[in-house]
PDB file of C-alpha atoms in Angstrom:
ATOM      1  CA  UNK A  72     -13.318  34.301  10.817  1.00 51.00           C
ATOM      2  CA  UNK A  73     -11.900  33.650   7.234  1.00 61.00           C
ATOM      3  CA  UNK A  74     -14.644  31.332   5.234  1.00 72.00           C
ATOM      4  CA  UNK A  75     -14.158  30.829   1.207  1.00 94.00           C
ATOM      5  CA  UNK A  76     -15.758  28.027  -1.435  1.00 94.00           C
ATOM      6  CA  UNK A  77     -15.062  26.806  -4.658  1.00 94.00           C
ATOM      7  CA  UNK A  78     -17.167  24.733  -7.055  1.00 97.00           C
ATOM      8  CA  UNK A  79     -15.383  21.918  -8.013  1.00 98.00           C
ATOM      9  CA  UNK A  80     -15.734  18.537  -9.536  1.00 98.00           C
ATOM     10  CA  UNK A  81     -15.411  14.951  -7.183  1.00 98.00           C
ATOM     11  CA  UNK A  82     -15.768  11.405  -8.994  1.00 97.00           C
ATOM     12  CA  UNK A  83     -16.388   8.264  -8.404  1.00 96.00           C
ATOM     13  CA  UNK A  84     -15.245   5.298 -10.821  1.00 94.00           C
ATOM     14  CA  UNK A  85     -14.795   7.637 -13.489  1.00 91.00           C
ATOM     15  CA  UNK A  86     -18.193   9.711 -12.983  1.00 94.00           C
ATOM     16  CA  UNK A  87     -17.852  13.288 -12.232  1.00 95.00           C
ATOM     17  CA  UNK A  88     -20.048  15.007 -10.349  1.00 97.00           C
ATOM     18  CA  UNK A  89     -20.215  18.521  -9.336  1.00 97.00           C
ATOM     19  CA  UNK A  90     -19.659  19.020  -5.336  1.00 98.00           C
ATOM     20  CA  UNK A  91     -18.710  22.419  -3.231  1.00 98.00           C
ATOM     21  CA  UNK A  92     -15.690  22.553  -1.059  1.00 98.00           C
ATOM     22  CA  UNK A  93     -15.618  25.325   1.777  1.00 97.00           C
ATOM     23  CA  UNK A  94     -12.459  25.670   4.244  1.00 97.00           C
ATOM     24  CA  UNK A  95     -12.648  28.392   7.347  1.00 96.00           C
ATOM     25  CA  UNK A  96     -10.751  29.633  10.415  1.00 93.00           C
ATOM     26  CA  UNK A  97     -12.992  29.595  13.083  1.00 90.00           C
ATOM     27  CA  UNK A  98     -12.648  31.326  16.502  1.00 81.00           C
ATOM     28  CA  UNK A  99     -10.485  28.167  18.052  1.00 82.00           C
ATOM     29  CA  UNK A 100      -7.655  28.686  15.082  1.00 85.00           C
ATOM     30  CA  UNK A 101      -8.400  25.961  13.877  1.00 94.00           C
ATOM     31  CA  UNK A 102      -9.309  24.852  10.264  1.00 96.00           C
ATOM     32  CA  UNK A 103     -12.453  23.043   9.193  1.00 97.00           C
ATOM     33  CA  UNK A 104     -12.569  21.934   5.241  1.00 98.00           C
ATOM     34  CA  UNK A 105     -16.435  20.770   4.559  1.00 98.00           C
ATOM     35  CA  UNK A 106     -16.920  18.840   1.299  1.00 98.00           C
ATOM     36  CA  UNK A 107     -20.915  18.993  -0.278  1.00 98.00           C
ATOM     37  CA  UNK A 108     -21.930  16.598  -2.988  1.00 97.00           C
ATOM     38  CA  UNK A 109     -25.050  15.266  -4.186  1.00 95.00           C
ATOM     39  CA  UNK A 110     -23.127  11.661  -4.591  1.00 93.00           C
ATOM     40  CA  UNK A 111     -22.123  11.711  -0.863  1.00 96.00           C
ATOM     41  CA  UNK A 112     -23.767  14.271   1.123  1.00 97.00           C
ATOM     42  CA  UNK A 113     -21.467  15.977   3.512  1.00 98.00           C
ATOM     43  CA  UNK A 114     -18.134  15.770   4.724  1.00 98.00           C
ATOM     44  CA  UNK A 115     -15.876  17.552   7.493  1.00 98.00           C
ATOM     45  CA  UNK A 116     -13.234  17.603   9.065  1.00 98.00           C
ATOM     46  CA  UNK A 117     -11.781  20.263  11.649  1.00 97.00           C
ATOM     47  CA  UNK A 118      -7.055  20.125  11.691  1.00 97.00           C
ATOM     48  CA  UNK A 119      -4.406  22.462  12.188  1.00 95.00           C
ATOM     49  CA  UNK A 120      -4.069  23.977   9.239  1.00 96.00           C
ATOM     50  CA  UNK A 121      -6.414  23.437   6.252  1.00 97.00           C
ATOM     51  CA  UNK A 122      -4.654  21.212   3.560  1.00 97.00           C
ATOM     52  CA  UNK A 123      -4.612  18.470   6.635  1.00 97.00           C
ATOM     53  CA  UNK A 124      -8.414  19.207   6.884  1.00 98.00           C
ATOM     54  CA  UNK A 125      -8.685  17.889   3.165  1.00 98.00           C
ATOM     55  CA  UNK A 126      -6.768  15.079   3.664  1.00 98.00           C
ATOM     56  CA  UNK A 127      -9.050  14.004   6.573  1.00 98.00           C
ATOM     57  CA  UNK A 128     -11.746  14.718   4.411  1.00 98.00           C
ATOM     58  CA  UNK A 129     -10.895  12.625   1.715  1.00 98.00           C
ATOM     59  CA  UNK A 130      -9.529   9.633   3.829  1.00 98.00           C
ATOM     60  CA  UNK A 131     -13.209   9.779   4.287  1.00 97.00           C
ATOM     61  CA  UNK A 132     -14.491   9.616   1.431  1.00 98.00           C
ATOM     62  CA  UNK A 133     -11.670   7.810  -0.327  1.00 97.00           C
ATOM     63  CA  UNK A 134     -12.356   4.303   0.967  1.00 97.00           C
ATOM     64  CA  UNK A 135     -16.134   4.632  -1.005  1.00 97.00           C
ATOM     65  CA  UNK A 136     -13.700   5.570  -4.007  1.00 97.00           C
ATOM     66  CA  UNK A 137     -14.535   9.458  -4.292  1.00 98.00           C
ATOM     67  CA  UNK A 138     -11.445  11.482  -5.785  1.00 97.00           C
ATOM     68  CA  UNK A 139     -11.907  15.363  -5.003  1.00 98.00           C
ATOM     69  CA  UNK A 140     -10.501  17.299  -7.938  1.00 98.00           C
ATOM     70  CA  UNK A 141      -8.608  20.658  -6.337  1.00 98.00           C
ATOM     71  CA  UNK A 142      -5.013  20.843  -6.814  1.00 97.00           C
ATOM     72  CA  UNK A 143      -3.955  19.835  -3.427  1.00 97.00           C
ATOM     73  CA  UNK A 144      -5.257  16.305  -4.250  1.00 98.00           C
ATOM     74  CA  UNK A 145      -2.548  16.107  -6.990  1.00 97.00           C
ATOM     75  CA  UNK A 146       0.393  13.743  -6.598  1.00 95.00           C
ATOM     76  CA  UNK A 147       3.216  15.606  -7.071  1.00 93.00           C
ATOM     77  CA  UNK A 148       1.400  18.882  -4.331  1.00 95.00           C
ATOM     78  CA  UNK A 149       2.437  18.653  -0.811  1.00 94.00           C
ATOM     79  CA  UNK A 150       2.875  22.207   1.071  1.00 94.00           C
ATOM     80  CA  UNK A 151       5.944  23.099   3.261  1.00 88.00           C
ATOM     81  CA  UNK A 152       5.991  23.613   6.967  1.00 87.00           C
ATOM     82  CA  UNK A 153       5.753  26.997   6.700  1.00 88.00           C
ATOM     83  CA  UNK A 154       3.210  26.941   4.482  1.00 87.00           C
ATOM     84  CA  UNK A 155       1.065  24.877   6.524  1.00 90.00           C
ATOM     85  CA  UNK A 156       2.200  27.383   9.628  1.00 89.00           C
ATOM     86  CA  UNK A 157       2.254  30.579   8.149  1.00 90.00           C
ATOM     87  CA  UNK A 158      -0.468  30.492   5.219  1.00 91.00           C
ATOM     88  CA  UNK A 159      -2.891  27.876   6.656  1.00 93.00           C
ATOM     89  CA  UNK A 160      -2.041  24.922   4.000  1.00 94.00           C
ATOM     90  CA  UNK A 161      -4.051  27.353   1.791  1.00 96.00           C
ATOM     91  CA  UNK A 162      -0.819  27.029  -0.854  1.00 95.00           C
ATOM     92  CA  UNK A 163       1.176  24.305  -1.792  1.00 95.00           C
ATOM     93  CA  UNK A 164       4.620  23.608  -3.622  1.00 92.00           C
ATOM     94  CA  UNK A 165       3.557  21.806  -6.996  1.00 90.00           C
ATOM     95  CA  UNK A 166       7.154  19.507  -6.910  1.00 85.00           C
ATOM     96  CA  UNK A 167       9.110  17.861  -9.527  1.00 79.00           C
ATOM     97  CA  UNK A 168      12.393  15.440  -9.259  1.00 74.00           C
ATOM     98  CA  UNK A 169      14.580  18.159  -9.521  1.00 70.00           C
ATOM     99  CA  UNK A 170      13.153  21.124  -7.932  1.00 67.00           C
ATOM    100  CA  UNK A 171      10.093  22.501  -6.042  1.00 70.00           C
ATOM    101  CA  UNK A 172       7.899  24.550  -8.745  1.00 74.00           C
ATOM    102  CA  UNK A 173       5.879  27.439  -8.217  1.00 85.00           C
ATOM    103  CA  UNK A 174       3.256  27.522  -5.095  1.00 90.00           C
ATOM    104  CA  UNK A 175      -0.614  26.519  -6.482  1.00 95.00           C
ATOM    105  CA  UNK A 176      -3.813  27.324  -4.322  1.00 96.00           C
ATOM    106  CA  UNK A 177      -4.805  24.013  -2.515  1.00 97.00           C
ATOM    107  CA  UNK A 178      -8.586  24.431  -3.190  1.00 97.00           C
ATOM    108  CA  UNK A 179      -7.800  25.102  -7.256  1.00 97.00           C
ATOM    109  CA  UNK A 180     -10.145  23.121  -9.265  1.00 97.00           C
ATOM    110  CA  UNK A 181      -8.943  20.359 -11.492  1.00 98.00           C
ATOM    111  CA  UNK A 182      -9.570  17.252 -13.385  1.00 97.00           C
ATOM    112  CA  UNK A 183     -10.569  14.935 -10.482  1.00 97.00           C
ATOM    113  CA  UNK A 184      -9.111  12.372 -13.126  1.00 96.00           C
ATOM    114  CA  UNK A 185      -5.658  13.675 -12.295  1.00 96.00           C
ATOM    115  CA  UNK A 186      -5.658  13.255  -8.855  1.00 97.00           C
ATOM    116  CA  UNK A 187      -4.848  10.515  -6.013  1.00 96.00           C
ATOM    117  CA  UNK A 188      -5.222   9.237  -2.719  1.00 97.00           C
ATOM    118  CA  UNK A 189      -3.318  10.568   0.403  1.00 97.00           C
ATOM    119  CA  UNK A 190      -1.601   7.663   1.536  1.00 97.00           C
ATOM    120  CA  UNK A 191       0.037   8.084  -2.666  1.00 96.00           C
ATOM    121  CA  UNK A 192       0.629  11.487  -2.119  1.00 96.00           C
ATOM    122  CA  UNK A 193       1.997  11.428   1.138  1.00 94.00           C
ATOM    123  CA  UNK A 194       4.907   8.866  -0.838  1.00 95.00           C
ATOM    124  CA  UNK A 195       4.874  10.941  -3.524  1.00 92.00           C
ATOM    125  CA  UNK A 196       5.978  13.943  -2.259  1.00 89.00           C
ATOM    126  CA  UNK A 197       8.148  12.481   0.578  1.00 89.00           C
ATOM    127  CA  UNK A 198      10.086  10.440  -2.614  1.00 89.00           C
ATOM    128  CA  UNK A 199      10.258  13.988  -4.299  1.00 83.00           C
ATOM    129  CA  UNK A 200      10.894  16.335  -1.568  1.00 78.00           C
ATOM    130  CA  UNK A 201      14.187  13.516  -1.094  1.00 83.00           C
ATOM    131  CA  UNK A 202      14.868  13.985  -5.313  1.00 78.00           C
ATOM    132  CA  UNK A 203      14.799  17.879  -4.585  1.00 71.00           C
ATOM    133  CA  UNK A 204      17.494  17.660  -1.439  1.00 74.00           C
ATOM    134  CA  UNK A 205      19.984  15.008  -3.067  1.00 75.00           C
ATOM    135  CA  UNK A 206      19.894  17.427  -6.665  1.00 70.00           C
ATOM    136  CA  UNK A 207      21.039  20.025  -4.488  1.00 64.00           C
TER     137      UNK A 207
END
């Protein structure tokens, strides 16, 4: 079983708080990212591969306006399909209008401030995944 945590920061309306984030492989293959915070308590979710598992985390948490500050909550992060197959969503392209950038851990702290909500991200990356293929 692979298991790893990171200290991180979450916030809510501007407030950051400190919070632990833990993602594993368990014996069904399948990922389960659990998010700890003295402002919320506990959250988990269980998906195929674990950047998923963060995005069903924070589509829980989002609605009571928690941001969770690792890179793979960043707008412009969204992982490929072989990085969600072969690596586990563990790494994700950091993207830009004219090219996909270097790979960042998922889990990386960062300024909860510069992060956004799935449903964003989700357009986001499909609207720069579709600026990466047309500068081609």
């Amino acid at each position: 079983m692979t298991r790893s945590s990171q200290k991180i920061q979450v916030s809510r309306e501007g407030i950051a708080r400190d919070a632990t984030v833990s993602w594993r492989l368990d014996h069904a293959y399948s990922w389960v990212v659990e998010m700890r915070s003295p402002g919320f308590g506990t959250a988990q979710a269980r998906a195929d591969d674990a950047f998923e598992a963060l995005c069903l985390v924070r589509e829980e948490l989002e609605p009571f306006g928690w941001r969770i500050g690792v890179a793979g909550t960043q707008a412009n992060v969204w992982p490929s399909g072989m990085a969600r197959d072969q690596g586990g969503g563990l790494r994700a392209y950091r993207l830009t209008p004219a090219r996909v950038e270097d790979l960042v851990d998922t889990f990386e702290p960062v300024d909860p401030a510069t992060v956004t909500t799935v449903a964003l991200q989700r357009a986001e990356a499909d609207r720069l995944y579709e600026a990466v293929r047309d500068a081609r």
